Coordinates of N, CA and C in Angstrom, one line a residue:
M1 N -16.7 -20.8 -0.3 CA -16.4 -20.8 -1.8 C -15.0 -21.1 -1.9
R2 N -14.5 -22.2 -2.4 CA -13.2 -22.6 -2.6 C -12.8 -22.4 -4.1
A3 N -11.5 -21.9 -4.2 CA -11.0 -21.8 -5.6 C -9.6 -22.4 -5.6
T4 N -9.3 -23.1 -6.7 CA -8.0 -23.8 -6.9 C -7.2 -23.0 -8.0
L5 N -6.0 -22.5 -7.7 CA -5.3 -21.8 -8.8 C -3.9 -22.5 -9.0
K6 N -3.3 -22.1 -10.1 CA -1.8 -22.5 -10.3 C -1.0 -21.2 -10.3
I7 N -0.1 -21.1 -9.4 CA 0.7 -20.1 -9.3 C 2.2 -20.5 -9.4
K8 N 2.9 -20.1 -10.4 CA 4.3 -20.5 -10.8 C 4.4 -22.1 -10.8
N9 N 3.4 -22.7 -11.5 CA 3.4 -24.3 -11.6 C 3.1 -25.0 -10.3
K10 N 2.6 -24.2 -9.3 CA 2.2 -24.8 -8.1 C 0.7 -24.7 -7.9
Q11 N 0.0 -25.7 -7.5 CA -1.4 -25.7 -7.4 C -1.8 -25.3 -6.0
V12 N -2.7 -24.3 -5.7 CA -3.0 -23.8 -4.4 C -4.5 -23.7 -4.3
T13 N -5.0 -23.8 -3.1 CA -6.5 -23.6 -2.9 C -6.8 -22.7 -1.8
V14 N -7.8 -21.8 -2.1 CA -8.1 -20.7 -1.1 C -9.6 -20.8 -0.9
N15 N -10.0 -20.2 0.3 CA -11.5 -20.1 0.4 C -11.8 -18.6 0.3
L16 N -12.5 -18.3 -0.9 CA -12.7 -17.0 -1.2 C -13.8 -16.3 -0.3
S17 N -14.5 -17.1 0.6 CA -15.5 -16.6 1.4 C -14.9 -16.1 2.8
K18 N -13.5 -16.1 2.9 CA -12.9 -15.7 4.1 C -11.7 -14.7 3.8
P19 N -12.1 -13.6 3.3 CA -11.0 -12.6 3.0 C -10.4 -12.0 4.2
L20 N -9.2 -11.5 4.1 CA -8.4 -10.8 5.1 C -8.1 -9.4 4.6
D21 N -8.9 -8.5 4.8 CA -8.8 -7.1 4.3 C -7.7 -6.4 5.1
I22 N -6.7 -5.9 4.4 CA -5.6 -5.2 5.0 C -5.6 -3.7 4.6
S23 N -6.7 -3.2 4.1 CA -6.8 -1.9 3.8 C -7.3 -1.0 4.9
I24 N -7.2 0.3 4.7 CA -7.8 1.3 5.7 C -8.9 2.1 5.0
P25 N -10.1 2.0 5.4 CA -11.1 2.7 4.6 C -10.9 4.2 4.7
L26 N -11.3 4.9 3.7 CA -11.2 6.4 3.7 C -12.6 7.0 4.2
S27 N -12.5 7.9 5.2 CA -13.6 8.5 5.6 C -13.4 10.0 5.8
A28 N -14.4 10.7 6.0 CA -14.4 12.2 6.4 C -14.3 12.5 7.8
E29 N -14.1 11.5 8.7 CA -14.1 11.6 10.0 C -12.8 11.9 10.5
T30 N -12.6 12.4 11.7 CA -11.4 12.7 12.3 C -10.5 11.5 12.6
K31 N -11.0 10.3 12.7 CA -10.3 9.1 12.9 C -9.5 8.7 11.6
N32 N -9.8 9.2 10.4 CA -9.1 8.9 9.3 C -7.5 9.2 9.4
P33 N -6.8 8.2 9.0 CA -5.3 8.4 9.2 C -4.9 9.6 8.2
L34 N -3.8 10.3 8.5 CA -3.3 11.5 7.8 C -1.8 11.4 7.6
A35 N -1.4 12.0 6.5 CA 0.2 12.2 6.5 C 0.3 13.4 5.4
W36 N 1.5 13.8 5.3 CA 1.8 14.9 4.3 C 1.1 16.2 4.5
Y37 N 0.9 16.5 5.8 CA 0.5 17.9 6.3 C -0.8 18.4 5.8
I38 N -1.6 17.6 5.3 CA -3.0 18.1 4.8 C -4.1 17.5 5.7
D39 N -5.3 18.2 5.6 CA -6.3 17.9 6.6 C -7.1 16.6 6.1
K40 N -8.1 16.2 6.9 CA -8.7 15.0 6.5 C -9.6 15.1 5.3
P41 N -10.0 14.0 4.7 CA -10.9 14.2 3.5 C -12.2 14.9 3.7
E42 N -12.8 15.4 2.6 CA -14.1 16.0 2.7 C -15.1 15.2 1.9
I43 N -16.2 14.9 2.5 CA -17.3 14.2 1.8 C -18.6 15.0 2.1
S44 N -19.1 15.7 1.1 CA -20.2 16.5 1.3 C -21.2 16.5 0.2
P45 N -22.5 16.7 0.4 CA -23.5 16.7 -0.7 C -23.3 17.8 -1.6
V46 N -23.6 17.6 -2.9 CA -23.6 18.6 -3.9 C -24.8 19.6 -3.6
I47 N -24.4 20.8 -3.9 CA -25.5 21.8 -3.7 C -25.6 22.7 -5.0
M48 N -26.8 22.7 -5.6 CA -27.1 23.4 -6.7 C -28.4 24.2 -6.5
G49 N -28.1 25.5 -6.3 CA -29.3 26.4 -5.9 C -29.8 25.9 -4.7
D50 N -31.2 25.7 -4.7 CA -31.9 25.2 -3.4 C -31.8 23.7 -3.2
W51 N -31.2 23.0 -4.2 CA -31.2 21.5 -4.1 C -29.9 21.1 -3.4
V52 N -30.1 20.3 -2.3 CA -29.0 19.6 -1.7 C -29.0 18.1 -1.9
G53 N -27.9 17.5 -2.3 CA -27.9 16.1 -2.6 C -27.8 15.2 -1.3
S54 N -28.8 15.3 -0.5 CA -28.9 14.5 0.7 C -30.3 14.1 1.0
V55 N -30.6 12.8 1.2 CA -31.9 12.3 1.5 C -32.4 13.0 2.7
E56 N -31.5 13.2 3.7 CA -31.9 13.8 5.0 C -32.5 15.2 4.8
N57 N -31.9 15.9 3.8 CA -32.4 17.2 3.4 C -33.4 17.3 2.4
G58 N -34.1 16.2 2.0 CA -35.2 16.2 1.2 C -34.9 15.7 -0.2
A59 N -33.6 15.4 -0.6 CA -33.4 14.9 -2.0 C -33.8 13.4 -2.0
S60 N -34.1 12.9 -3.2 CA -34.4 11.6 -3.4 C -33.2 10.6 -3.4
V61 N -32.0 11.2 -3.5 CA -30.8 10.4 -3.4 C -29.7 11.0 -2.6
N62 N -28.7 10.5 -2.1 CA -27.5 10.9 -1.6 C -26.5 11.1 -2.7
F63 N -25.9 12.3 -3.0 CA -25.2 12.7 -4.0 C -24.0 13.5 -3.6
N64 N -22.9 12.9 -3.2 CA -21.8 13.5 -2.6 C -20.6 13.8 -3.5
N65 N -19.9 14.9 -3.2 CA -18.6 15.1 -3.7 C -17.5 14.6 -2.7
I66 N -16.4 14.1 -3.2 CA -15.4 13.6 -2.3 C -14.1 14.3 -2.7
Q67 N -13.5 14.9 -1.7 CA -12.1 15.5 -1.9 C -11.1 14.9 -1.0
F68 N -10.1 14.3 -1.7 CA -9.1 13.6 -0.9 C -7.8 13.5 -1.7
N69 N -6.7 13.1 -1.0 CA -5.4 12.8 -1.7 C -5.0 11.3 -1.4
P70 N -4.8 10.5 -2.6 CA -4.6 9.2 -2.3 C -3.4 8.8 -1.5
H71 N -2.3 9.7 -1.6 CA -1.1 9.5 -0.9 C -1.2 9.8 0.6
A72 N -2.1 10.6 0.9 CA -2.1 11.2 2.3 C -3.3 10.7 3.1
H73 N -4.3 10.1 2.6 CA -5.5 9.8 3.3 C -5.9 8.4 3.5
G74 N -5.0 7.4 3.2 CA -5.2 6.0 3.4 C -4.6 5.1 2.5
T75 N -5.0 3.9 2.4 CA -4.4 2.8 1.6 C -4.5 3.2 0.1
H76 N -3.3 3.1 -0.5 CA -3.2 3.5 -2.0 C -2.1 2.7 -2.6
T77 N -2.3 2.5 -3.9 CA -1.3 1.8 -4.7 C -0.7 2.7 -5.8
E78 N 0.6 2.8 -5.9 CA 1.2 3.7 -6.8 C 2.2 2.9 -7.8
C79 N 2.3 3.6 -8.9 CA 3.3 3.1 -9.9 C 4.5 4.0 -10.0
V80 N 5.4 3.6 -10.9 CA 6.6 4.4 -11.1 C 6.3 5.9 -11.5
G81 N 5.1 6.1 -12.0 CA 4.6 7.4 -12.3 C 4.7 8.4 -11.1
H82 N 4.7 7.8 -9.9 CA 4.7 8.6 -8.7 C 6.1 9.5 -8.7
I83 N 7.2 8.9 -9.3 CA 8.5 9.6 -9.2 C 9.1 9.9 -10.6
S84 N 8.4 9.5 -11.7 CA 8.9 9.8 -13.0 C 8.6 11.1 -13.6
R85 N 9.5 11.6 -14.5 CA 9.2 12.9 -15.1 C 8.0 12.6 -16.1
E86 N 8.1 11.5 -16.8 CA 7.1 11.1 -17.7 C 5.8 10.6 -17.0
F87 N 4.7 10.9 -17.6 CA 3.4 10.4 -17.0 C 3.2 9.0 -17.1
N88 N 3.0 8.3 -16.0 CA 2.6 6.8 -16.0 C 1.5 6.7 -15.0
S89 N 0.5 5.9 -15.4 CA -0.7 5.8 -14.6 C -0.8 4.4 -14.0
I90 N -1.3 4.4 -12.8 CA -1.6 3.1 -12.1 C -2.5 2.3 -12.8
H91 N -3.6 2.8 -13.6 CA -4.5 2.0 -14.2 C -4.0 1.3 -15.4
E92 N -2.8 1.6 -15.9 CA -2.1 1.0 -17.0 C -1.0 0.1 -16.4
A93 N -0.5 0.4 -15.3 CA 0.7 -0.4 -14.7 C 0.2 -1.8 -14.2
L94 N -1.0 -1.7 -13.6 CA -1.5 -2.9 -12.9 C -2.5 -3.7 -13.9
K95 N -2.1 -4.7 -14.5 CA -2.9 -5.5 -15.4 C -3.4 -6.8 -14.9
E96 N -2.9 -7.4 -13.8 CA -3.2 -8.6 -13.1 C -3.5 -8.2 -11.7
Y97 N -4.3 -9.0 -11.0 CA -4.7 -8.6 -9.6 C -4.6 -9.6 -8.6
F98 N -4.2 -10.9 -9.0 CA -4.0 -11.9 -8.0 C -2.5 -12.3 -8.0
F99 N -1.9 -12.4 -6.9 CA -0.4 -12.7 -6.7 C -0.1 -13.6 -5.6
S100 N 1.0 -14.3 -5.5 CA 1.4 -14.9 -4.4 C 2.1 -13.8 -3.5
A101 N 1.9 -13.9 -2.1 CA 2.4 -12.9 -1.3 C 2.9 -13.6 0.0
E102 N 4.0 -12.9 0.5 CA 4.6 -13.2 1.8 C 4.3 -12.2 2.8
V103 N 3.7 -12.5 3.9 CA 3.5 -11.4 5.0 C 4.7 -11.6 5.9
V104 N 5.5 -10.5 6.2 CA 6.6 -10.5 7.1 C 6.4 -9.4 8.2
T105 N 6.8 -9.7 9.4 CA 6.9 -8.8 10.4 C 8.3 -8.3 10.8
V106 N 8.6 -7.0 10.8 CA 9.9 -6.6 11.1 C 9.9 -5.5 12.2
T107 N 11.0 -5.4 12.9 CA 11.1 -4.4 13.8 C 12.2 -3.4 13.4
P108 N 11.9 -2.1 13.1 CA 12.8 -1.1 12.7 C 13.9 -1.0 13.6
R109 N 15.1 -0.7 13.2 CA 16.3 -0.6 14.0 C 16.6 0.9 14.1
G110 N 17.0 1.4 15.3 CA 17.3 2.7 15.5 C 18.8 3.0 15.0
I111 N 18.7 4.0 14.1 CA 20.0 4.4 13.4 C 20.1 5.9 13.2
N112 N 21.0 6.5 14.0 CA 21.1 8.0 13.9 C 19.9 8.8 14.1
G113 N 19.0 8.3 15.1 CA 17.8 9.0 15.3 C 16.6 8.6 14.5
D114 N 16.8 7.8 13.5 CA 15.7 7.3 12.7 C 15.4 5.7 13.1
E115 N 14.2 5.4 12.6 CA 13.8 3.9 12.7 C 13.8 3.3 11.4
V116 N 14.8 2.4 11.1 CA 15.0 1.9 9.7 C 14.7 0.5 9.6
I117 N 14.1 0.1 8.5 CA 13.8 -1.3 8.2 C 15.0 -1.7 7.4
T118 N 15.8 -2.5 7.9 CA 17.0 -2.9 7.3 C 17.0 -4.0 6.4
K119 N 17.9 -4.2 5.5 CA 18.1 -5.3 4.6 C 18.1 -6.6 5.4
E120 N 19.0 -6.6 6.5 CA 19.0 -7.8 7.4 C 17.7 -8.3 8.0
A121 N 16.9 -7.3 8.3 CA 15.5 -7.6 8.9 C 14.6 -8.1 7.8
I122 N 14.7 -7.7 6.6 CA 13.9 -8.3 5.6 C 14.3 -9.7 5.2
E123 N 15.7 -9.9 5.2 CA 16.3 -11.2 4.9 C 15.9 -12.2 6.0
K124 N 16.0 -11.8 7.2 CA 15.6 -12.8 8.3 C 14.2 -13.1 8.4
S125 N 13.3 -12.2 8.0 CA 11.9 -12.4 8.1 C 11.3 -13.2 6.9
L126 N 11.9 -13.0 5.8 CA 11.3 -13.5 4.5 C 11.7 -15.0 4.4
K127 N 10.8 -15.8 4.5 CA 11.0 -17.2 4.5 C 10.9 -17.9 3.1
V128 N 10.0 -17.2 2.2 CA 9.9 -17.7 0.8 C 10.4 -16.6 -0.1
M129 N 11.5 -16.8 -0.8 CA 12.0 -15.8 -1.7 C 11.4 -15.6 -3.0
N130 N 10.8 -16.8 -3.5 CA 10.0 -16.8 -4.8 C 8.7 -16.5 -4.7
T131 N 8.5 -15.1 -4.5 CA 7.0 -14.7 -4.3 C 6.9 -13.4 -5.2
Q132 N 5.6 -13.1 -5.4 CA 5.3 -12.0 -6.3 C 5.1 -10.7 -5.6
A133 N 4.8 -10.9 -4.3 CA 4.5 -9.7 -3.4 C 5.0 -9.9 -2.1
I134 N 5.5 -8.8 -1.4 CA 5.8 -8.8 0.1 C 4.9 -7.8 0.7
V135 N 4.4 -8.3 1.9 CA 3.6 -7.4 2.7 C 4.3 -7.2 4.0
I136 N 4.7 -5.9 4.3 CA 5.6 -5.7 5.5 C 4.7 -5.1 6.6
R137 N 4.8 -5.8 7.7 CA 4.1 -5.2 8.9 C 5.3 -4.8 9.9
T138 N 5.1 -3.7 10.5 CA 6.2 -3.1 11.3 C 5.7 -3.2 12.9
N139 N 6.7 -3.5 13.7 CA 6.5 -3.4 15.2 C 6.9 -2.1 15.6
P140 N 6.2 -1.5 16.6 CA 5.0 -2.1 17.3 C 3.7 -1.9 16.3
N141 N 2.8 -2.9 16.6 CA 1.7 -3.0 15.7 C 0.5 -3.0 16.5
S142 N -0.4 -2.0 16.3 CA -1.6 -1.7 17.0 C -2.6 -1.2 16.1
A143 N -3.9 -1.3 16.5 CA -5.0 -0.7 15.6 C -5.0 0.7 15.5
S144 N -4.2 1.3 16.4 CA -4.0 2.9 16.3 C -3.5 3.3 14.9
K145 N -2.8 2.4 14.2 CA -2.4 2.7 12.9 C -3.4 3.1 11.9
R146 N -4.6 2.7 12.2 CA -5.9 2.9 11.3 C -6.2 4.4 11.5
S147 N -5.8 5.1 12.5 CA -6.3 6.5 12.6 C -5.1 7.4 13.1
K148 N -3.8 7.0 12.8 CA -2.7 7.8 13.3 C -2.4 9.0 12.3
K149 N -2.1 10.1 13.0 CA -1.7 11.3 12.3 C -0.2 11.2 12.2
Y150 N 0.4 11.1 11.0 CA 1.8 10.8 10.8 C 2.6 11.9 10.5
S151 N 2.0 13.1 10.2 CA 2.8 14.4 9.8 C 3.7 14.7 10.9
N152 N 4.9 15.0 10.4 CA 6.0 15.4 11.4 C 6.3 14.5 12.5
T153 N 6.3 13.1 12.2 CA 6.6 12.1 13.2 C 7.9 11.4 12.9
N154 N 8.5 11.6 11.8 CA 9.6 11.0 11.3 C 9.4 9.4 11.4
W155 N 8.5 9.0 10.6 CA 8.0 7.5 10.6 C 9.1 6.6 10.2
P156 N 9.1 5.3 10.6 CA 10.1 4.3 10.1 C 10.1 4.2 8.7
Y157 N 11.2 3.9 8.0 CA 11.3 3.8 6.6 C 12.2 2.6 6.1
L158 N 12.1 2.2 4.9 CA 12.8 1.2 4.3 C 14.2 1.7 3.8
A159 N 15.2 1.0 4.3 CA 16.6 1.3 3.9 C 16.7 1.1 2.3
E160 N 17.6 1.9 1.7 CA 17.7 1.7 0.2 C 18.2 0.4 -0.1
D161 N 19.1 -0.3 0.7 CA 19.7 -1.7 0.3 C 18.5 -2.7 0.6
A162 N 17.6 -2.3 1.5 CA 16.4 -3.3 1.7 C 15.6 -3.3 0.5
A163 N 15.3 -2.1 -0.1 CA 14.5 -2.0 -1.2 C 15.1 -2.7 -2.4
Q164 N 16.4 -2.5 -2.5 CA 17.3 -3.0 -3.6 C 17.2 -4.6 -3.5
F165 N 17.2 -5.2 -2.2 CA 17.2 -6.6 -2.0 C 15.8 -7.1 -2.6
I166 N 14.8 -6.4 -2.2 CA 13.4 -6.9 -2.7 C 13.3 -6.8 -4.2
H167 N 13.9 -5.7 -4.8 CA 13.9 -5.7 -6.2 C 14.6 -6.8 -6.8
D168 N 16.0 -7.1 -6.2 CA 16.8 -8.1 -6.8 C 16.1 -9.5 -6.7
L169 N 15.2 -9.7 -5.8 CA 14.5 -11.0 -5.7 C 13.4 -11.1 -6.8
G170 N 13.2 -10.1 -7.5 CA 12.1 -10.1 -8.6 C 10.8 -9.9 -8.0
I171 N 10.6 -9.4 -6.8 CA 9.3 -9.2 -6.2 C 8.7 -7.9 -6.9
E172 N 7.5 -8.1 -7.4 CA 6.9 -7.1 -8.3 C 6.0 -6.1 -7.5
H173 N 5.5 -6.5 -6.2 CA 4.6 -5.7 -5.6 C 5.0 -5.6 -4.1
L174 N 5.2 -4.4 -3.5 CA 5.6 -4.2 -2.2 C 4.5 -3.4 -1.5
L175 N 4.1 -4.0 -0.4 CA 3.0 -3.5 0.5 C 3.6 -3.2 1.9
I176 N 3.3 -2.0 2.5 CA 3.7 -1.6 3.8 C 2.8 -0.9 4.6
D177 N 2.9 -1.0 5.9 CA 1.9 -0.3 6.8 C 2.4 1.1 7.2
L178 N 3.0 1.8 6.3 CA 3.5 3.2 6.7 C 3.1 4.0 5.5
P179 N 3.0 5.4 5.7 CA 2.6 6.3 4.7 C 3.6 6.4 3.5
S180 N 4.8 5.9 3.7 CA 5.7 5.9 2.5 C 6.8 4.8 2.9
V181 N 7.4 4.2 1.9 CA 8.5 3.4 2.0 C 9.8 4.2 2.4
D182 N 9.7 5.6 2.1 CA 10.9 6.4 2.3 C 10.7 7.3 3.6
K183 N 11.8 7.9 4.0 CA 11.8 8.8 5.0 C 10.9 10.0 4.8
E184 N 10.2 10.5 5.9 CA 9.2 11.6 5.7 C 10.0 12.8 5.1
K185 N 11.1 13.3 5.6 CA 11.8 14.3 5.1 C 13.1 13.9 4.6
D186 N 13.4 13.7 3.3 CA 14.6 13.2 2.8 C 15.1 14.1 1.7
E187 N 14.6 15.3 1.5 CA 15.0 16.2 0.5 C 14.8 15.7 -0.9
G188 N 13.8 14.9 -1.0 CA 13.5 14.4 -2.4 C 14.4 13.3 -2.8
A189 N 15.1 12.6 -2.0 CA 16.0 11.6 -2.4 C 15.2 10.3 -2.9
L190 N 14.2 9.9 -2.1 CA 13.2 8.9 -2.5 C 14.1 7.6 -2.8
K191 N 15.1 7.3 -2.0 CA 16.0 6.2 -2.3 C 15.3 4.7 -2.4
A192 N 14.4 4.5 -1.5 CA 13.7 3.1 -1.5 C 12.8 3.1 -2.8
H193 N 12.1 4.1 -3.1 CA 11.2 4.1 -4.2 C 12.1 3.8 -5.5
K194 N 13.1 4.5 -5.6 CA 14.0 4.5 -6.8 C 14.7 3.1 -6.8
A195 N 15.1 2.5 -5.7 CA 15.7 1.2 -5.8 C 14.8 0.1 -6.2
F196 N 13.5 0.2 -5.6 CA 12.5 -0.9 -5.9 C 12.1 -0.8 -7.4
W197 N 11.9 0.4 -8.0 CA 11.4 0.6 -9.3 C 12.6 0.6 -10.3
N198 N 13.9 0.6 -9.7 CA 15.0 0.6 -10.7 C 15.0 1.9 -11.5
Y199 N 14.7 3.0 -10.9 CA 14.4 4.3 -11.6 C 15.6 5.1 -11.4
P200 N 16.2 5.8 -12.4 CA 15.7 5.9 -13.8 C 16.3 4.9 -14.7
K201 N 17.2 4.1 -14.3 CA 18.1 3.2 -15.1 C 17.2 2.4 -16.1
A202 N 16.3 1.6 -15.5 CA 15.5 0.6 -16.3 C 14.2 0.4 -15.5
P203 N 13.3 1.4 -15.5 CA 12.1 1.4 -14.7 C 11.3 0.2 -14.8
R204 N 10.7 -0.3 -13.7 CA 9.8 -1.5 -13.7 C 8.3 -0.9 -13.7
F205 N 7.8 -0.7 -15.0 CA 6.5 0.0 -15.2 C 5.3 -0.8 -14.6
N206 N 5.5 -2.2 -14.4 CA 4.4 -2.9 -14.0 C 4.5 -3.4 -12.5
S207 N 5.5 -2.8 -11.8 CA 5.5 -3.0 -10.4 C 4.8 -2.0 -9.6
T208 N 4.4 -2.2 -8.4 CA 3.7 -1.3 -7.6 C 4.1 -1.2 -6.2
I209 N 3.8 -0.1 -5.5 CA 4.0 0.0 -4.1 C 2.7 0.4 -3.5
T210 N 2.2 -0.4 -2.4 CA 1.0 0.0 -1.8 C 1.5 0.4 -0.4
E211 N 1.0 1.6 0.0 CA 1.2 2.1 1.4 C 0.1 2.4 2.2
F212 N 0.3 2.5 3.4 CA -0.8 2.8 4.4 C -1.7 1.7 4.6
I213 N -1.2 0.5 4.6 CA -2.1 -0.7 4.9 C -2.1 -0.9 6.4
Y214 N -2.9 -1.8 6.9 CA -2.8 -2.2 8.3 C -3.1 -3.8 8.4
V215 N -2.0 -4.5 8.9 CA -2.2 -5.9 9.0 C -2.3 -6.3 10.5
P216 N -3.6 -6.7 10.9 CA -3.8 -7.1 12.3 C -2.9 -8.3 12.7
N217 N -2.6 -8.3 14.0 CA -1.7 -9.4 14.5 C -2.4 -10.7 14.4
S218 N -3.6 -10.8 14.1 CA -4.4 -12.1 13.9 C -3.9 -12.7 12.6
I219 N -3.3 -11.9 11.6 CA -2.8 -12.5 10.5 C -1.4 -12.8 10.6
K220 N -1.1 -14.0 10.5 CA 0.3 -14.6 10.8 C 1.2 -14.4 9.7
D221 N 2.4 -14.3 10.0 CA 3.5 -14.2 8.9 C 3.3 -15.7 8.1
G222 N 3.6 -15.4 6.8 CA 3.6 -16.6 6.0 C 3.1 -16.4 4.6
S223 N 2.6 -17.4 3.9 CA 2.3 -17.3 2.4 C 0.8 -17.1 2.4
Y224 N 0.3 -16.3 1.4 CA -1.0 -16.0 1.1 C -1.3 -15.7 -0.4
L225 N -2.5 -15.7 -0.8 CA -2.9 -15.2 -2.1 C -3.3 -13.8 -1.9
L226 N -2.7 -12.9 -2.6 CA -3.1 -11.4 -2.6 C -4.0 -11.1 -3.7
N227 N -5.2 -10.4 -3.4 CA -5.9 -9.7 -4.4 C -5.7 -8.3 -4.3
L228 N -5.1 -7.6 -5.1 CA -4.8 -6.3 -5.1 C -5.9 -5.4 -6.0
Q229 N -6.9 -4.9 -5.3 CA -8.0 -4.2 -5.9 C -7.6 -2.6 -5.9
V230 N -7.5 -2.1 -7.1 CA -7.2 -0.7 -7.2 C -8.2 0.1 -8.0
A231 N -8.6 1.2 -7.5 CA -9.6 2.1 -8.2 C -9.1 2.5 -9.5
N232 N -9.9 2.5 -10.5 CA -9.4 2.7 -11.9 C -9.3 4.2 -12.2
F233 N -8.3 4.8 -11.6 CA -7.9 6.3 -11.8 C -6.9 6.4 -12.8
V234 N -6.9 7.5 -13.6 CA -5.8 7.8 -14.5 C -4.9 8.7 -13.7
N235 N -4.0 8.1 -12.9 CA -3.2 8.9 -12.0 C -2.0 8.1 -11.7
D236 N -1.0 8.7 -11.0 CA 0.2 7.8 -10.6 C -0.2 7.0 -9.4
A237 N -1.3 7.3 -8.7 CA -1.7 6.5 -7.6 C -3.2 6.5 -7.4
A238 N -3.8 5.5 -6.8 CA -5.2 5.5 -6.6 C -5.6 4.7 -5.3
P239 N -6.7 5.0 -4.7 CA -7.1 4.2 -3.5 C -7.2 2.8 -3.8
S240 N -6.7 1.9 -2.9 CA -6.8 0.4 -3.1 C -7.3 -0.3 -1.9
R241 N -7.6 -1.6 -2.2 CA -8.1 -2.4 -1.2 C -7.4 -3.9 -1.4
P242 N -6.2 -4.0 -0.8 CA -5.6 -5.3 -0.8 C -6.2 -6.3 0.1
V243 N -6.4 -7.4 -0.3 CA -7.1 -8.5 0.4 C -6.3 -9.8 0.3
L244 N -6.1 -10.4 1.4 CA -5.3 -11.7 1.5 C -6.3 -12.9 1.8
Y245 N -5.8 -14.1 1.2 CA -6.6 -15.2 1.4 C -5.5 -16.3 1.9
K246 N -5.8 -17.0 2.9 CA -5.0 -18.1 3.4 C -5.0 -19.3 2.5
F247 N -3.9 -19.9 2.2 CA -3.8 -21.1 1.5 C -4.3 -22.3 2.4
L248 N -5.2 -23.2 1.8 CA -5.7 -24.2 2.5 C -4.9 -25.5 2.5

């Protein structure tokens, strides 16, 4: 199934039957990735008296409750409401769902005991500046990211000036394969979040950050069409399913 679109006055064609899913599914299994010091998600049947919402246990349907945290349990997309005093919801921030995107691979640099994604690394890797979204894949890159337990690991993070550089390019959507663009323990500074969203000076209410993605090595750096699918939650963040399509 081919579709032809016009993005910023340029006509492009994609094959919609060949999606490249870069999300991590949420499950109640121990293989689910984790961050922010909480346990795995819980998915269990509703119990009302003698009735259990499980076909295996005699019900006519499976009827589960799901308990999870979008920030800690897998791929999610967040808006400026994640850091703002005022309530802002992702379901209102994201009004369009298809964007031009550049996939870049960067190797964090060791600085004072941290692994930092520098502005120089982004500048060197980003070949097309006029893009709506950037998808950042970090080295080393293996499928273990789909099940990694990140709490207390001091994961790599995006330098403030790197986030500012992405903001200054006018890039509206930032996607990264880490639990956060910021350092795990930064005493609430959130420098990369604030730089990207230009908060609190002039917040970008329609820009988003998507974290906890996984970009397989089979997906090469370069230009793609991004379909950013976000669950319709009234919350600062929601589970999401970013999907890439190669340009033909």
